[in-house]
Structures are given as C-alpha cells and as structure tokens.
Short mmCIF file of C-alpha atoms in Angstrom, two decimals:
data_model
loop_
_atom_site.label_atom_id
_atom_site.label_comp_id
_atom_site.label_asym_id
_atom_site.label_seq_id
_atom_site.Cartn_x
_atom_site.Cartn_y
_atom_site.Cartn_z
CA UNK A 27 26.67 14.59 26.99
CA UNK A 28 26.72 15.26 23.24
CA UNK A 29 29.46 13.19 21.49
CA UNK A 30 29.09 14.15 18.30
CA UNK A 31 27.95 17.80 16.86
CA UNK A 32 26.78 15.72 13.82
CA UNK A 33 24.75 12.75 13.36
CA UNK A 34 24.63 11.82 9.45
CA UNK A 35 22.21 9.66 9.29
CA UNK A 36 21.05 6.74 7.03
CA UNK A 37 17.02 6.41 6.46
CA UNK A 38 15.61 3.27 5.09
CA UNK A 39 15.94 0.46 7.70
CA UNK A 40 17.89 2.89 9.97
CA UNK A 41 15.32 5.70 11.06
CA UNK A 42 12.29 3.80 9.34
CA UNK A 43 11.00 0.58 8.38
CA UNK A 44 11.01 0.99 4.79
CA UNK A 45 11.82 -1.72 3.05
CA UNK A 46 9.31 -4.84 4.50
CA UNK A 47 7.13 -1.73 4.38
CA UNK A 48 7.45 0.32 1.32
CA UNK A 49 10.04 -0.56 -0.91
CA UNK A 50 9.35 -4.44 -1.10
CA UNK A 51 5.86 -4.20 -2.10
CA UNK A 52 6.19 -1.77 -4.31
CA UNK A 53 9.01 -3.58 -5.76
CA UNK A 54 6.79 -7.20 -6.10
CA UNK A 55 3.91 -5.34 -7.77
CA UNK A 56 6.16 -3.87 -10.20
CA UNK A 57 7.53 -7.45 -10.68
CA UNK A 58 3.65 -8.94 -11.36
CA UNK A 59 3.24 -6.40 -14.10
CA UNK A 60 6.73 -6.78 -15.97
CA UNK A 61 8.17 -10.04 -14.72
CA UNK A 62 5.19 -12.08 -13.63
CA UNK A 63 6.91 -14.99 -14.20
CA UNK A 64 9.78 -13.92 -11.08
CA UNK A 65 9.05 -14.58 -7.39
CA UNK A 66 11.08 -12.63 -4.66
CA UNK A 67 10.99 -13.07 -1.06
CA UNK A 68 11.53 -9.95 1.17
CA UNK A 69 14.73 -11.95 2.18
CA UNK A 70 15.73 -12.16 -1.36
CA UNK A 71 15.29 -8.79 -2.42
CA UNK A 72 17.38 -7.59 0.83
CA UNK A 73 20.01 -9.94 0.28
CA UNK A 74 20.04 -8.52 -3.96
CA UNK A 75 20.03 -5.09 -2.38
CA UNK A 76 22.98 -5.55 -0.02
CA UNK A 77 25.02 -7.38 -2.77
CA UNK A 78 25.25 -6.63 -5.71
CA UNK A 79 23.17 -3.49 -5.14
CA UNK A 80 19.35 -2.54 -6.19
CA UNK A 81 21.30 -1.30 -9.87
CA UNK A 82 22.76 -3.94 -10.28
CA UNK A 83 19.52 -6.23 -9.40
CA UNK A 84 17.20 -4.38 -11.80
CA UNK A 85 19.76 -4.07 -15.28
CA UNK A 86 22.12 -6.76 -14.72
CA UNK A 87 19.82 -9.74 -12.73
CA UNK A 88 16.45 -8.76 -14.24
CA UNK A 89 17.43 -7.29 -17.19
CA UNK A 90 14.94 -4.13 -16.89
CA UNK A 91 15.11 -2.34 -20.19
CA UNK A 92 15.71 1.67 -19.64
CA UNK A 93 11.97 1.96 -19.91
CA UNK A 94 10.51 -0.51 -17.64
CA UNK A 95 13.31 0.86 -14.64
CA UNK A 96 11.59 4.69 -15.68
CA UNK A 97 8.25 2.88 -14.76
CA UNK A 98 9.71 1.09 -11.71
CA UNK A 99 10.89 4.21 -10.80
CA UNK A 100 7.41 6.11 -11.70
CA UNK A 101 5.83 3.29 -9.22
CA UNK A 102 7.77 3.45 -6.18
CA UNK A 103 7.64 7.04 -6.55
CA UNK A 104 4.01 7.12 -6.74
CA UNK A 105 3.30 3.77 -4.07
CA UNK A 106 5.56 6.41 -1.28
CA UNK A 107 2.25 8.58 -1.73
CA UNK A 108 0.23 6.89 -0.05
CA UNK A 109 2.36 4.26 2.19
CA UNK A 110 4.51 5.90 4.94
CA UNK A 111 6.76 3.94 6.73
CA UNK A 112 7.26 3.85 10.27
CA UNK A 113 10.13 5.16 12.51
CA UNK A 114 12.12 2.62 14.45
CA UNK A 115 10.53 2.73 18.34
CA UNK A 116 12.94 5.16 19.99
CA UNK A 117 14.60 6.59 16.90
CA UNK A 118 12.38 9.51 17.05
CA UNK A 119 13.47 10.05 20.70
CA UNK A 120 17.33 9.49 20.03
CA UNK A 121 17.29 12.30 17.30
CA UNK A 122 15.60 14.85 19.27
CA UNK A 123 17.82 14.32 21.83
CA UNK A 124 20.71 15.32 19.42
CA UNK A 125 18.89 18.34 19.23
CA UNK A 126 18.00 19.30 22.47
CA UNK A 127 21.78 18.97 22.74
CA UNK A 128 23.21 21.52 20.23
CA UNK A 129 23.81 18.73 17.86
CA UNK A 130 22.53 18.64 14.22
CA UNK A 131 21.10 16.06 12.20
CA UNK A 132 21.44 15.53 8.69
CA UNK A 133 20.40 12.57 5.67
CA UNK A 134 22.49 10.80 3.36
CA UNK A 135 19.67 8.45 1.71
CA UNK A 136 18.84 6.62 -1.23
CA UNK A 137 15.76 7.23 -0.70
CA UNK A 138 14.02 10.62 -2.64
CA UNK A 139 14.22 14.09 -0.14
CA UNK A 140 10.95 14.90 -0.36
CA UNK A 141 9.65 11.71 0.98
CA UNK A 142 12.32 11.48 3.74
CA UNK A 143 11.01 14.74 5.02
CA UNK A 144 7.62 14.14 5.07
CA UNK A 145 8.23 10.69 7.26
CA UNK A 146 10.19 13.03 9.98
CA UNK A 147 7.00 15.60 9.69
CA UNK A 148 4.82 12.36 9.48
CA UNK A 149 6.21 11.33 13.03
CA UNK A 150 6.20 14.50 14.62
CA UNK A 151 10.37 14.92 14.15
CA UNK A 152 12.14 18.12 12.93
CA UNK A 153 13.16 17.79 9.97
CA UNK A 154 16.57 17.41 9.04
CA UNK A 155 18.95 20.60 8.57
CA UNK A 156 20.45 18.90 5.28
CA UNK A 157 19.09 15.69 3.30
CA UNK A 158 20.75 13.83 0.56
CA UNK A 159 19.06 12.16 -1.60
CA UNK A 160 18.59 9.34 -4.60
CA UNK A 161 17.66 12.68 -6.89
CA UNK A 162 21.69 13.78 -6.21
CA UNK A 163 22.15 10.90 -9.40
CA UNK A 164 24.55 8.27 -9.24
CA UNK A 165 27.95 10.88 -9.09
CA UNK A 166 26.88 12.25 -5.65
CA UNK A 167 25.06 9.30 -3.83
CA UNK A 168 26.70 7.02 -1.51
CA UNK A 169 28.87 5.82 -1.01
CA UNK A 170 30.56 9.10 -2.65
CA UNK A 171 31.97 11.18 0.08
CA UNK A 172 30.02 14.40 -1.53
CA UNK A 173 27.42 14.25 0.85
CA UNK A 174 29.60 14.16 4.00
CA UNK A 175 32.27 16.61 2.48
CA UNK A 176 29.28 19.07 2.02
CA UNK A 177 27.95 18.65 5.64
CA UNK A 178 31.77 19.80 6.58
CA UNK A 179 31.91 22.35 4.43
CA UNK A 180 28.55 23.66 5.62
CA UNK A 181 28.86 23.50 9.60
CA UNK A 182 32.58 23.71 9.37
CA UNK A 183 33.58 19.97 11.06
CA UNK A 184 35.93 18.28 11.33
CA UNK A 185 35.98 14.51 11.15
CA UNK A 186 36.03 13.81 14.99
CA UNK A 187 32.56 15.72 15.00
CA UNK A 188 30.57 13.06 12.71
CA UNK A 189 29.18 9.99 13.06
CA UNK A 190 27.48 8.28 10.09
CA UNK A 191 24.57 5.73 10.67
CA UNK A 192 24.11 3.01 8.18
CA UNK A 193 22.57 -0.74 8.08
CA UNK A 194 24.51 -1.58 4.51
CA UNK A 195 28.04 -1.23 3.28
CA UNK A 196 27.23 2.25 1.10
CA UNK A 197 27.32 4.35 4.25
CA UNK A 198 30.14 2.63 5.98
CA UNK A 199 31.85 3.04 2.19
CA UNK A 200 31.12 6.58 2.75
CA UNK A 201 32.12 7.29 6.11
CA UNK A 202 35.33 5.17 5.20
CA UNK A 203 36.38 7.71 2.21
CA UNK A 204 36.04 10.59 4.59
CA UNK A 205 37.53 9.19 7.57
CA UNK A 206 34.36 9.76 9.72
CA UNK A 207 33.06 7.47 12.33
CA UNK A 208 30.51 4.48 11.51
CA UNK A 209 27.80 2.94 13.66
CA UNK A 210 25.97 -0.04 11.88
CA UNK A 211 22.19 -0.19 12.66
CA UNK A 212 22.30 -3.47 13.30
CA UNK A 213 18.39 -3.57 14.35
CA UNK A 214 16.53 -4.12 11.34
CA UNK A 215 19.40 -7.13 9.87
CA UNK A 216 17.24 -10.17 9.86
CA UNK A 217 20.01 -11.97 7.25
CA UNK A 218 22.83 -13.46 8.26
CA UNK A 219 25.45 -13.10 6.01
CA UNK A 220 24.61 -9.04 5.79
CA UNK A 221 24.89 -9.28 9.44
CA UNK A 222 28.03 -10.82 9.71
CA UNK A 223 29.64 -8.62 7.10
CA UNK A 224 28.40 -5.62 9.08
CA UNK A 225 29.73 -6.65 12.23
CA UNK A 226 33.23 -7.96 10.71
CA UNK A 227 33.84 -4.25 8.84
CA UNK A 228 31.99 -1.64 11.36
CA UNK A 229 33.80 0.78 13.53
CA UNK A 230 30.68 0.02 15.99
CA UNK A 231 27.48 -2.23 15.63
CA UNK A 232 24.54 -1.78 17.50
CA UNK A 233 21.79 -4.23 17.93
CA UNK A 234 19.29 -1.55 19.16
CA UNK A 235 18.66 2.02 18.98
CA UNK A 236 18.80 1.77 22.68
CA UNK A 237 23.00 0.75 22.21
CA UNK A 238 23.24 3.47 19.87
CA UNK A 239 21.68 6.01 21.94
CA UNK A 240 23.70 5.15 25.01
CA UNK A 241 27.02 5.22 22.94
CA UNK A 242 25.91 8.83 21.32
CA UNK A 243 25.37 10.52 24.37
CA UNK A 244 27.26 8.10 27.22
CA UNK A 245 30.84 8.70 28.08
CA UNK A 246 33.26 7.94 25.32
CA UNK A 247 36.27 6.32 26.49
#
C-alpha cells in the first residue's frame, strides 16, 4: 500500500554513500593543496557540515578566499567524474517500489543534478521525475521551501501526499516550512550528537532503509 504519492528525497548519505566516499576525499585533497597545514577527520568534516554548515566551514572556519572556494568547487566537481558513490543496500529497491506503486520520486539535494542522475542511471534506478539541485544557488536550496512548493505545484499535492527524506536538519528545515512530513535517515549517522539532534526534532527516524520501507508502504495508523 502506497502511503505517500510523493517521496522527496534527500541524496548524499540518504540514497548514496557520498560523503566517506566522494565528498570527504575530495574535500582533504583540496585541503593538502590550499591548507596543508589543516587535518580533518571524516568525523570532523561531518560534524562542520551538520553545524555550522559546509558555507559556513569553508569562509567563516577556513577562511577560503572567493577564489580558492571557485577551485574547491572546480575539484569536487571534477573528482564526481570519476568517483561514483554507492546506493544504500535496499534503497534502490525501496524507490522502485514507489514506482511500481503509482508513486513519484523526486530530489531536493545539495549535491549538483547532473551527478545525482547519473548515480540513479549508475545503479540501474529511474531517474527521478524532478531533481533539485546545489546549481538552484543559495535562494532556492534547502532548506527553502522552493523545491517542495514546486513539486506541489507540479503534481498538484497536497501536504498529506509528501514525505521528505533527510539525514541533516536542511531537509527537516524544509519539510518544516511547508508543513510536509519528515523521515530522518538515520542509517548513515555514525556521530552522536547529529544523531541525537535528529532523533529529538524528527517527525520519524529510521535506523534502516528496511524501517523506512516498512513505514512507506505498511499500514499507517
């Protein structure tokens, strides 16, 4: 049973494994050519991401001048060429089940479109009738409800009909302004404190994308 037409969902560290994957080591090269002198766990740079934000980390933390974040920017761009990251076991499952079931499945992602396409082509998954993207600029990225209000607009929904799909407090921002559901993707929180912040503010938190699944298609109380 379908419970909600829409799923908007979140991509890195919700559908794929992006950031111990991708965006970390991408990040620490770009730090050992412009800040050799700064070490950064993976924990580190997850915990700078969740709070104050990866913005805030690179002008107000590391002080990037406007040209070294256009090179960090260049880098990452160009690193996502060659290293794709890998979909959450079952994830790829879950969303074609929304299919199968008359539901539709869109992005709201800091990540860039093109490259959140090619990782649903990349593992064999439809790709997503609308995807939101870091290329929107900062006025129409979550957490602004833009993205969500346009999925509305688009598929004429209401509110009951969406669920958003997040691991960090962006999407549950966003879901919050436009009085959507939220689910936490709880399964790729390895810190604590994001953890318990998740849990404490979430409509719902899953642990696994098994929970999630069962909860998006089970019988809703």
């Amino acid at each position: 049973m379908l419970n909600y037409k829409c799923l908007v969902m979140d991509h890195d560290d919700t559908v794929v494994m992006s950031t111990p994957q991708v965006h970390y080591p991408s990040f620490r090269k770009t730090l050992s050519e412009i800040r050799p002198d700064v070490k950064m766990s993976l924990e580190e740079f997850m915990m700078y991401c969740f709070e104050p934000g990866f913005y805030e980390l690179c002008f107000d933390i590391l002080h990037f001048t406007q040209e070294e974040r256009v090179n960090q920017y260049a880098g990452w761009m160009k690193y996502m060429e060659t290293h794709i990251p890998d979909f959450y076991p079952g994830m790829a499952g879950l969303i074609q089940r929304q299919r199968d079931e008359g539901g539709i499945v869109c992005v709201v992602s800091h990540s860039n479109s093109l490259n959140i396409r090619r990782d649903y082509r990349k593992a064999g998954v439809a790709e997503p009738e609308m995807v939101f993207g870091w290329e929107l600029g900062e006025g129409k990225r979550k957490p602004s409800p833009y993205p969500v209000k346009m999925i509305m607009d688009e598929y004429k929904l209401d509110e009951s009909e969406i669920l958003v799909i997040d691991d960090l407090k962006p999407g549950l921002d966003m879901a919050e302004k436009c009085g959507v559901e939220f689910a936490c993707a709880g399964w790729s929180h390895k810190i604590k404190a994001i953890e318990e912040y998740m849990r404490k503010n979430s409509t719902h938190y899953f642990a696994s994308v098994e929970e999630l699944e069962r909860f998006c298609f089970g019988r809703r109380l």
